[in-house]
Coordinates of C-alpha atoms in Angstrom, one line a residue:
Chain A
M130 CA 55.5 0.6 46.1
R131 CA 54.9 4.0 44.5
R132 CA 57.2 4.7 41.6
M133 CA 59.6 7.5 42.3
K134 CA 59.0 10.8 40.4
T135 CA 61.6 11.5 37.8
M136 CA 62.7 14.7 36.0
R137 CA 60.9 13.5 32.9
D138 CA 57.6 13.1 34.9
M139 CA 57.8 16.6 36.3
G140 CA 59.4 18.8 33.6
E141 CA 62.0 21.5 34.0
H142 CA 59.8 24.3 35.4
A143 CA 58.1 22.2 38.1
V144 CA 61.5 20.8 39.3
I145 CA 63.0 24.3 39.5
A146 CA 59.9 25.6 41.3
A147 CA 60.1 22.7 43.9
L148 CA 63.9 22.9 44.4
T149 CA 64.0 26.7 44.8
A150 CA 60.9 26.9 47.1
N151 CA 63.1 27.4 50.2
L152 CA 65.6 29.7 48.5
N153 CA 65.4 33.4 47.7
A154 CA 65.2 32.9 43.9
A155 CA 63.2 35.7 42.3
G156 CA 62.9 33.9 38.9
D157 CA 64.3 36.8 36.9
D158 CA 67.0 36.3 34.2
C159 CA 69.6 37.3 36.8
A160 CA 69.8 37.4 40.6
V161 CA 70.1 41.0 41.8
L162 CA 71.8 41.5 45.2
P163 CA 72.8 44.7 47.1
L164 CA 76.4 45.7 46.4
D165 CA 77.1 49.2 47.6
H166 CA 75.4 52.6 47.7
E167 CA 75.7 53.1 43.9
Y168 CA 75.2 49.6 42.3
D169 CA 73.4 46.3 42.7
L170 CA 75.4 43.1 42.0
V171 CA 73.9 41.0 39.1
L172 CA 74.6 37.3 38.8
T173 CA 73.6 34.6 36.3
S174 CA 74.6 31.2 35.0
D175 CA 73.8 29.1 31.9
P176 CA 74.8 25.6 30.9
L177 CA 75.6 24.7 27.3
I178 CA 75.6 20.9 26.8
Q179 CA 76.4 18.8 23.7
H180 CA 73.3 16.9 22.2
V181 CA 71.0 19.3 24.2
H182 CA 72.1 22.9 23.3
F183 CA 74.3 22.1 20.3
T184 CA 75.2 19.1 18.1
A185 CA 78.4 17.7 16.7
E186 CA 77.8 19.8 13.6
A187 CA 78.3 23.1 15.4
A188 CA 81.6 24.9 14.8
P189 CA 83.8 25.5 17.9
E190 CA 83.3 29.3 17.5
Q191 CA 79.5 28.8 17.4
I192 CA 79.6 26.8 20.6
G193 CA 81.7 29.5 22.4
H194 CA 79.5 32.2 21.0
K195 CA 76.3 30.6 22.2
A196 CA 77.7 29.7 25.6
V197 CA 78.8 33.3 26.5
C198 CA 76.1 35.2 24.6
R199 CA 73.3 33.4 26.4
V200 CA 74.7 34.8 29.6
L201 CA 75.3 38.2 28.2
S202 CA 71.6 38.2 27.0
D203 CA 70.5 37.6 30.6
F204 CA 72.4 40.8 31.6
A205 CA 70.8 42.6 28.7
A206 CA 67.4 41.5 29.9
M207 CA 68.0 43.2 33.3
G208 CA 69.4 46.4 31.7
A209 CA 72.7 45.4 33.4
E210 CA 76.4 45.6 32.5
P211 CA 78.3 42.2 32.5
Q212 CA 81.8 42.5 33.9
Y213 CA 83.3 39.0 34.6
L214 CA 82.8 35.5 33.5
L215 CA 83.9 32.1 35.0
I216 CA 83.7 29.1 32.8
N217 CA 83.5 25.4 33.8
L218 CA 84.6 23.3 30.9
V219 CA 83.7 19.6 30.9
A220 CA 85.1 17.3 28.2
P221 CA 85.7 13.6 27.5
P222 CA 89.3 12.4 27.5
E223 CA 89.2 12.0 23.7
Q224 CA 88.2 15.7 23.2
D225 CA 90.6 17.3 20.7
F226 CA 92.4 20.3 22.0
Q227 CA 92.1 22.4 18.8
T228 CA 88.3 22.7 19.3
L229 CA 88.8 24.0 22.8
E230 CA 91.4 26.5 21.5
K231 CA 88.8 27.8 19.0
I232 CA 86.1 28.1 21.7
Y233 CA 88.5 30.1 23.9
A234 CA 89.5 32.3 21.0
E235 CA 85.8 33.2 20.6
F236 CA 85.7 34.1 24.4
S237 CA 88.5 36.6 23.7
R238 CA 86.8 38.1 20.7
L239 CA 83.5 38.5 22.7
W240 CA 85.5 40.1 25.6
K241 CA 86.7 42.8 23.3
L242 CA 83.2 43.3 21.9
Y243 CA 81.2 43.3 25.1
G244 CA 83.7 43.9 27.9
A245 CA 82.9 40.7 29.9
E246 CA 86.3 39.1 30.8
V247 CA 86.9 35.4 31.6
V248 CA 88.6 35.6 34.9
G249 CA 88.4 32.0 36.1
G250 CA 86.7 28.6 35.9
D251 CA 87.6 25.0 36.0
L252 CA 88.2 22.0 33.8
A253 CA 86.9 18.5 34.4
Q254 CA 86.4 15.2 32.7
G255 CA 82.9 14.2 31.8
P256 CA 80.9 12.2 29.2
V257 CA 80.2 15.1 26.7
L258 CA 81.4 18.6 26.0
E259 CA 79.8 21.2 28.2
L260 CA 80.4 24.8 29.0
H261 CA 78.9 26.3 32.2
V262 CA 79.2 30.1 32.0
F263 CA 78.8 32.1 35.2
G264 CA 78.4 35.9 34.8
V265 CA 79.0 38.7 37.3
G266 CA 77.9 42.3 36.6
R267 CA 76.2 45.3 38.0
V268 CA 73.4 47.8 37.5
P269 CA 72.7 51.2 39.1
K270 CA 71.0 50.6 42.4
G271 CA 67.3 49.7 42.3
T272 CA 67.1 50.1 38.5
A273 CA 67.3 46.4 37.3
L274 CA 64.4 45.6 35.0
R275 CA 62.4 42.6 36.3
R276 CA 59.5 40.4 35.1
C277 CA 57.1 41.6 37.8
G278 CA 56.1 45.2 36.9
A279 CA 53.8 44.8 33.8
K280 CA 50.5 46.7 34.2
P281 CA 47.2 46.4 32.3
G282 CA 47.2 48.8 29.4
D283 CA 51.0 48.5 28.8
C284 CA 52.2 47.8 25.3
I285 CA 54.2 44.6 24.7
Y286 CA 57.4 45.0 22.6
V287 CA 60.1 42.8 21.1
T288 CA 63.5 44.1 19.9
G289 CA 63.6 42.0 16.7
P290 CA 62.1 39.2 14.6
L291 CA 61.2 35.8 16.1
G292 CA 61.3 32.1 15.0
C293 CA 63.6 29.6 13.3
A294 CA 66.6 30.5 15.4
Q295 CA 67.8 26.9 15.4
K296 CA 67.1 26.3 11.7
S297 CA 68.6 29.6 10.6
G298 CA 71.6 29.4 12.8
K299 CA 70.7 32.6 14.7
Q300 CA 71.1 30.6 17.9
F301 CA 74.9 30.5 17.3
T302 CA 75.3 34.1 15.9
F303 CA 72.9 36.3 17.7
E304 CA 74.1 39.6 19.2
P305 CA 73.1 40.0 22.9
R306 CA 70.9 43.1 23.2
L307 CA 73.1 44.8 25.8
E308 CA 72.9 48.3 24.3
Q309 CA 69.2 48.1 23.8
G310 CA 68.7 46.7 27.3
R311 CA 70.7 49.6 28.8
A312 CA 68.9 52.2 26.8
L313 CA 65.5 50.7 27.8
R314 CA 66.5 50.8 31.5
E315 CA 67.7 54.4 31.2
S316 CA 64.4 55.4 29.6
G317 CA 62.8 54.8 33.0
A318 CA 59.6 53.8 31.1
V319 CA 59.9 49.9 31.0
T320 CA 57.7 48.1 33.5
A321 CA 58.9 44.5 32.8
M322 CA 61.6 42.9 30.7
M323 CA 63.2 39.5 29.9
D324 CA 65.0 37.8 27.0
I325 CA 63.3 35.3 24.8
S326 CA 65.0 31.9 25.1
D327 CA 62.2 29.4 25.4
G328 CA 59.9 31.1 22.8
L329 CA 57.6 34.2 22.9
A330 CA 54.5 32.3 24.2
T331 CA 56.4 30.5 27.1
D332 CA 58.5 33.5 28.1
L333 CA 55.6 36.0 28.0
R334 CA 53.8 33.7 30.4
H335 CA 56.7 34.2 32.9
I336 CA 56.0 38.0 32.8
L337 CA 52.2 37.4 33.1
K338 CA 52.8 35.1 36.1
A339 CA 55.3 37.4 37.8
S340 CA 53.2 40.5 37.2
R341 CA 49.8 38.9 37.8
V342 CA 48.4 40.2 34.5
G343 CA 47.2 38.8 31.2
A344 CA 48.2 39.6 27.6
D345 CA 46.5 39.8 24.2
L346 CA 48.9 39.4 21.2
D347 CA 48.2 40.7 17.8
S348 CA 49.5 38.1 15.3
S349 CA 49.7 40.6 12.5
K350 CA 52.1 42.7 14.5
I351 CA 54.6 40.0 15.5
P352 CA 57.8 40.2 13.4
I353 CA 58.1 36.7 12.0
L354 CA 60.9 34.6 10.6
G355 CA 59.1 31.6 9.2
T356 CA 55.6 30.8 10.4
L357 CA 53.6 32.3 13.3
E358 CA 53.9 29.1 15.2
Q359 CA 57.6 29.2 14.9
A360 CA 57.7 32.8 16.1
L361 CA 55.6 31.8 19.1
F362 CA 57.2 28.5 20.1
D363 CA 60.7 28.0 18.6
G364 CA 62.7 29.9 21.2
E365 CA 66.4 30.8 21.3
D366 CA 65.7 34.1 19.6
F367 CA 67.5 36.1 22.4
E368 CA 65.6 39.2 21.5
L369 CA 64.3 41.3 24.4
L370 CA 60.6 41.2 25.4
F371 CA 59.4 44.2 27.3
T372 CA 56.3 46.1 28.4
S373 CA 55.8 49.8 28.7
P374 CA 53.0 52.4 28.8
Q375 CA 55.1 54.5 26.4
A376 CA 55.8 54.4 22.7
F377 CA 59.1 52.9 21.6
D378 CA 60.7 52.4 18.2
F379 CA 60.4 48.6 18.4
P380 CA 57.6 46.3 17.1
A381 CA 54.5 46.6 19.5
I382 CA 53.0 43.1 19.4
G383 CA 50.1 43.4 21.8
N384 CA 48.8 44.7 25.2
I385 CA 48.8 43.7 28.8
T386 CA 45.4 43.0 30.2
G387 CA 43.9 42.5 33.6
R388 CA 43.0 38.8 33.0
T389 CA 45.6 37.3 35.3
E390 CA 47.9 34.7 33.6
E391 CA 45.6 34.5 30.5
L392 CA 47.5 34.7 27.2
R393 CA 45.4 35.5 24.1
L394 CA 46.3 35.6 20.5
D395 CA 44.0 37.8 18.4
G396 CA 41.4 37.6 21.2
M397 CA 41.5 33.7 21.5
P398 CA 43.1 31.8 24.4
L399 CA 46.5 30.5 23.4
N400 CA 47.3 27.0 24.7
A401 CA 50.6 26.2 26.4
K402 CA 53.1 24.5 24.1
A403 CA 56.8 25.0 24.3
F404 CA 60.1 23.3 24.5
E405 CA 60.8 22.3 28.1
H406 CA 63.8 20.4 29.3
F407 CA 63.1 16.7 30.3
R408 CA 59.6 16.7 28.7
K409 CA 59.0 15.4 25.2
Chain B
M771 CA 98.3 13.5 8.8
R772 CA 99.4 14.3 12.3
R773 CA 97.0 13.0 14.9
M774 CA 95.2 15.7 16.8
K775 CA 96.1 16.3 20.4
T776 CA 93.5 15.2 22.9
M777 CA 92.8 16.1 26.5
R778 CA 94.2 12.7 27.5
D779 CA 97.5 13.4 25.7
M780 CA 97.9 16.7 27.4
G781 CA 96.5 16.4 30.9
E782 CA 94.4 18.8 32.9
H783 CA 97.2 21.3 33.9
A784 CA 98.7 21.7 30.4
V785 CA 95.2 22.2 28.9
I786 CA 94.3 24.9 31.5
A787 CA 97.7 26.6 31.0
A788 CA 97.3 26.7 27.2
L789 CA 93.6 27.8 27.2
T790 CA 94.1 30.6 29.8
A791 CA 97.4 31.9 28.3
N792 CA 95.5 34.9 26.8
L793 CA 93.3 35.5 29.8
N794 CA 94.1 37.2 33.1
A795 CA 93.8 34.1 35.2
A796 CA 96.2 34.3 38.2
G797 CA 95.9 30.6 39.0
D798 CA 94.8 31.1 42.6
D799 CA 91.9 29.2 44.2
C800 CA 89.7 32.2 43.4
A801 CA 89.8 35.2 41.1
V802 CA 90.2 38.5 43.0
L803 CA 88.8 41.6 41.3
P804 CA 88.5 45.2 42.5
L805 CA 85.1 45.9 44.0
D806 CA 85.0 49.2 45.9
H807 CA 87.3 51.2 48.2
E808 CA 86.7 48.7 51.1
Y809 CA 86.5 45.2 49.5
D810 CA 87.8 43.1 46.7
L811 CA 85.4 40.8 44.8
V812 CA 86.2 37.1 45.1
L813 CA 84.9 34.6 42.5
T814 CA 85.3 30.8 42.0
S815 CA 83.7 27.8 40.4
D816 CA 83.9 24.0 40.8
P817 CA 82.2 21.2 39.0
L818 CA 81.1 17.9 40.7
I819 CA 80.5 15.2 38.2
Q820 CA 79.1 11.6 38.6
H821 CA 81.7 8.9 38.0
V822 CA 84.5 11.5 38.4
H823 CA 83.9 13.3 41.7
F824 CA 81.4 10.9 43.2
T825 CA 79.9 7.4 42.5
A826 CA 76.4 6.0 42.6
E827 CA 77.1 4.9 46.2
A828 CA 77.3 8.5 47.4
A829 CA 74.3 9.7 49.4
P830 CA 72.5 12.8 48.1
E831 CA 73.5 14.8 51.2
Q832 CA 77.1 13.9 50.5
I833 CA 76.9 15.0 46.9
G834 CA 75.4 18.3 47.9
H835 CA 78.0 18.8 50.7
K836 CA 81.0 18.1 48.5
A837 CA 79.7 20.3 45.7
V838 CA 79.2 23.4 47.9
C839 CA 82.1 22.8 50.4
R840 CA 84.7 22.5 47.6
V841 CA 83.7 26.1 46.6
L842 CA 83.7 27.3 50.3
S843 CA 87.1 25.8 50.7
D844 CA 88.4 27.9 47.8
F845 CA 87.1 31.0 49.7
A846 CA 88.8 29.7 52.9
A847 CA 92.1 29.4 50.9
M848 CA 92.0 33.1 50.1
G849 CA 90.9 34.2 53.6
A850 CA 87.7 35.4 52.0
E851 CA 84.1 35.4 53.0
P852 CA 81.6 33.5 50.7
Q853 CA 78.3 35.4 50.1
Y854 CA 76.3 34.0 47.2
L855 CA 76.2 30.7 45.2
L856 CA 74.7 29.9 41.8
I857 CA 74.3 26.2 40.9
N858 CA 73.9 24.7 37.5
L859 CA 72.3 21.3 38.0
V860 CA 72.6 18.7 35.1
A861 CA 70.6 15.5 35.3
P862 CA 69.4 12.7 33.0
P863 CA 65.6 12.5 32.4
E864 CA 65.4 9.4 34.5
Q865 CA 66.9 11.2 37.5
D866 CA 64.7 10.7 40.6
F867 CA 63.5 14.0 42.1
Q868 CA 63.9 12.8 45.7
T869 CA 67.7 12.7 45.4
L870 CA 67.7 16.3 44.1
E871 CA 65.4 17.4 47.0
K872 CA 68.0 15.9 49.5
I873 CA 70.9 17.6 47.7
Y874 CA 69.1 21.0 47.9
A875 CA 68.2 20.4 51.6
E876 CA 72.0 20.1 52.2
F877 CA 72.5 23.5 50.4
S878 CA 70.0 25.0 52.9
R879 CA 71.8 23.5 55.9
L880 CA 75.2 24.8 54.6
W881 CA 73.7 28.2 54.0
K882 CA 72.8 28.4 57.7
L883 CA 76.2 27.1 58.8
Y884 CA 78.4 29.2 56.5
G885 CA 76.3 32.1 55.3
A886 CA 76.6 31.4 51.5
E887 CA 73.2 31.6 50.0
V888 CA 72.0 29.9 46.8
V889 CA 70.6 32.9 44.8
G890 CA 70.3 31.4 41.3
G891 CA 71.4 28.8 38.8
D892 CA 69.9 26.7 36.0
L893 CA 68.7 23.2 35.3
A894 CA 69.5 21.3 32.2
Q895 CA 69.3 17.8 30.8
G896 CA 72.6 15.8 30.4
P897 CA 74.0 12.3 30.4
V898 CA 75.0 12.2 34.1
L899 CA 74.3 14.0 37.4
E900 CA 76.4 17.1 37.7
L901 CA 76.5 20.2 40.0
H902 CA 78.4 23.3 38.9
V903 CA 78.7 25.6 41.9
F904 CA 79.7 29.2 41.3
G905 CA 80.7 31.3 44.4
V906 CA 80.7 35.0 44.9
G907 CA 82.3 36.6 48.0
R908 CA 84.6 39.3 49.2
V909 CA 87.7 40.1 51.2
P910 CA 89.0 43.4 52.6
K911 CA 90.9 45.2 49.8
G912 CA 94.4 43.9 49.1
T913 CA 94.4 41.3 51.8
A914 CA 93.5 38.1 49.8
L915 CA 96.0 35.3 50.5
R916 CA 97.6 34.1 47.2
R917 CA 100.0 31.4 46.2
C918 CA 102.8 33.7 45.1
G919 CA 104.2 35.2 48.3
A920 CA 106.2 32.3 49.9
K921 CA 109.8 33.3 50.8
P922 CA 112.9 31.1 51.5
G923 CA 113.0 30.4 55.2
D924 CA 109.2 30.4 55.7
C925 CA 107.7 27.5 57.5
I926 CA 105.1 25.3 55.7
Y927 CA 102.0 24.5 57.7
V928 CA 98.8 22.5 57.2
T929 CA 95.6 22.9 59.2
G930 CA 94.9 19.2 59.7
P931 CA 95.8 15.5 58.8
L932 CA 96.2 14.4 55.2
G933 CA 95.5 11.2 53.2
C934 CA 92.7 8.7 52.6
A935 CA 90.0 11.3 52.1
Q936 CA 88.2 9.2 49.5
K937 CA 88.5 5.9 51.5
S938 CA 87.5 7.5 54.8
G939 CA 84.7 9.5 53.4
K940 CA 86.2 12.8 54.5
Q941 CA 85.8 14.0 50.9
F942 CA 82.0 14.1 51.6
T943 CA 82.0 15.4 55.2
F944 CA 84.9 17.8 55.5
E945 CA 84.4 21.2 57.1
P946 CA 85.7 24.1 54.9
R947 CA 88.3 25.9 56.9
L948 CA 86.6 29.3 56.6
E949 CA 87.3 30.4 60.2
Q950 CA 90.9 29.3 60.1
G951 CA 91.4 31.0 56.7
R952 CA 90.0 34.3 57.9
A953 CA 92.1 34.2 61.1
L954 CA 95.2 33.4 59.1
R955 CA 94.5 36.4 56.8
E956 CA 93.9 38.6 59.8
S957 CA 97.2 37.6 61.4
G958 CA 98.9 39.5 58.5
A959 CA 101.8 36.9 58.8
V960 CA 100.8 34.4 56.0
T961 CA 102.9 34.7 52.8
A962 CA 101.1 32.1 50.7
M963 CA 98.0 29.9 51.0
M964 CA 95.8 27.5 49.1
D965 CA 93.6 24.5 49.9
I966 CA 94.7 20.9 49.3
S967 CA 92.5 19.3 46.7
D968 CA 94.9 17.4 44.5
G969 CA 97.2 16.2 47.2
L970 CA 100.0 17.9 49.3
A971 CA 102.8 17.2 46.8
T972 CA 100.9 18.5 43.8
D973 CA 99.4 21.5 45.5
L974 CA 102.6 22.6 47.2
R975 CA 104.2 22.6 43.7
H976 CA 101.6 25.2 42.7
I977 CA 102.9 27.5 45.6
L978 CA 106.5 26.8 44.6
K979 CA 105.8 27.7 41.0
A980 CA 103.8 30.8 41.8
S981 CA 106.3 32.0 44.4
R982 CA 109.5 30.9 42.5
V983 CA 110.8 29.0 45.5
G984 CA 111.5 25.4 46.6
A985 CA 110.5 23.4 49.6
D986 CA 111.9 20.7 51.9
L987 CA 109.2 18.6 53.6
D988 CA 110.0 16.7 56.8
S989 CA 108.0 13.4 56.6
S990 CA 108.1 12.9 60.3
K991 CA 106.2 16.2 60.8
I992 CA 103.4 15.5 58.3
P993 CA 100.1 14.7 60.1
I994 CA 99.1 11.4 58.4
L995 CA 95.9 9.5 57.9
G996 CA 97.1 6.2 56.4
T997 CA 100.5 6.0 54.8
L998 CA 103.0 8.8 53.9
E999 CA 102.3 8.2 50.2
Q1000 CA 98.5 8.7 50.8
A1001 CA 99.2 11.9 52.7
L1002 CA 101.3 13.2 49.9
F1003 CA 99.3 12.1 46.9
D1004 CA 95.6 11.2 47.7
G1005 CA 94.1 14.7 47.6
E1006 CA 90.6 15.9 48.5
D1007 CA 91.8 16.7 52.1
F1008 CA 90.5 20.3 51.8
E1009 CA 92.9 21.4 54.6
L1010 CA 94.7 24.7 54.2
L1011 CA 98.4 24.7 53.2
F1012 CA 100.2 27.9 54.0
T1013 CA 103.6 29.5 54.5
S1014 CA 104.7 32.0 57.1
P1015 CA 107.9 33.2 58.8
Q1016 CA 106.0 33.2 62.1
A1017 CA 105.0 30.4 64.5
F1018 CA 101.5 29.1 64.3
D1019 CA 99.5 26.5 66.4
F1020 CA 99.3 24.2 63.3
P1021 CA 101.6 21.3 62.2
A1022 CA 104.8 22.8 60.6
I1023 CA 105.8 20.2 58.0
G1024 CA 108.8 21.7 56.3
N1025 CA 110.5 24.9 55.0
I1026 CA 110.6 27.0 51.9
T1027 CA 114.0 27.0 50.2
G1028 CA 115.6 29.1 47.5
R1029 CA 115.8 26.1 45.0
T1030 CA 113.2 27.3 42.6
E1031 CA 110.4 24.7 42.0
E1032 CA 112.4 21.9 43.6
L1033 CA 110.4 19.9 46.1
R1034 CA 112.3 17.7 48.5
L1035 CA 111.2 15.2 51.1
D1036 CA 113.7 14.6 53.9
G1037 CA 116.3 16.2 51.7
M1038 CA 115.7 14.0 48.6
P1039 CA 113.9 15.2 45.4
L1040 CA 110.3 14.1 45.3
N1041 CA 109.0 13.0 41.9
A1042 CA 105.8 14.3 40.5
K1043 CA 102.9 11.9 40.9
A1044 CA 99.3 13.0 41.4
F1045 CA 95.8 12.6 40.3
E1046 CA 95.3 14.7 37.3
H1047 CA 92.1 14.9 35.2
F1048 CA 92.3 13.2 31.8
R1049 CA 95.6 11.4 32.5
K1050 CA 95.6 7.8 33.8

């Protein structure tokens, strides 16, 4: 008998690709659907799971911050405006209530800062603390920034320094780049955009695949926190990564090339290496 | 030192009430938000967690069915039309892929049946199999059926028989009452509506609280699968429970009274007893 394939055998990206093959999932940070003559509807969801996305050392406010701001960062990546959040909270019976109160206080604080209001959700029992945040927002019709428009010759930009987001605690305190995302959309000059959650190298590959182009990064231009390797592979930076033929007041870290799906660093091919769920 | 309050001490409903005290959560099956001049936006989310909402004996198709149809039932309860779904899938690394394929095949089947399309979601590692389904839909402006409009003298109706939904397997095969929900909304004669997920007795209390009324149930009129106690307390029936001053071609099981939040069965007060997350 052939052994069944497990999630560990396949890895996160292969499982997502196989499961969504029959669905209309574009693979952008958010799903974009027609809403009315003025706006498109923008939808996204992100899970935050104890022992995976945070540990017992994380403060309640940090957990709440990361859960909501990961979703807000997805909206920033499309140049979209978040409006409503629904949150499924999972907790074990022995979960102390005070921690949850502090998590929800952070939701209220973020609502005042970014305008995304928690309007619903659910509460259920489970083995560990989890927050599943679902976001609803909008973007002017046909203007959402996607991963598929990068062109050879475009410059590659990031909105801030990369690396060590887990070690430095930035993963729990980052500001979602909503303002920058909106301004970049309004510029009309951005060809592709996403946020950096899995690391520059992995996430840039998503743009290369969606746009059918290649890229050459210049290591001396990448704004680094820690080492170059950390900047390329750590992830959870939640800065925006975008391409444009125009000049912008952000670090330009390389260029889009015509060599489909080939990622180079200083002219040399860069091997795949990144955190991926289920694989070690 | 005072011992910290846990989820088990407080129970699901008290925790939800405390956490959402500062939020605009109306406590209906879905959140209803302004969309445009023609429609309101309708949002809901439901978790489905192994060992809580299903066991290892459940077939993959059953798991997928229950996860999505619980959300569709929330739309039915508002008289709303579901349009889009996002699904956060949580699974342990040893999860076999074939099970997930079968779950997603059920999503595709339900999409064709009920028109709610999976447009996004996420995949993450966790201790047990979980599906968090988020639903987006709409309802003609100002017409969503809520829990707060029941009036003394209204009849209380259910759309089908109650009880034994776990034992009979109905929890995994039920048809969300979308057509009935829409027809009831279009009748213009329904004063309050919700779906029965926690059991008739518990869910009717939600209507009594939201509407500031009481109810008197007639046990001989309740359509029963199993015993009267099972019909009152089992839950997961996913039939619609609604109130109206008009006659409908559904079982009329009692009347709304002016005795605020008092639930009677055959004229005698009915004590609270129901499944509640975190309490045993």
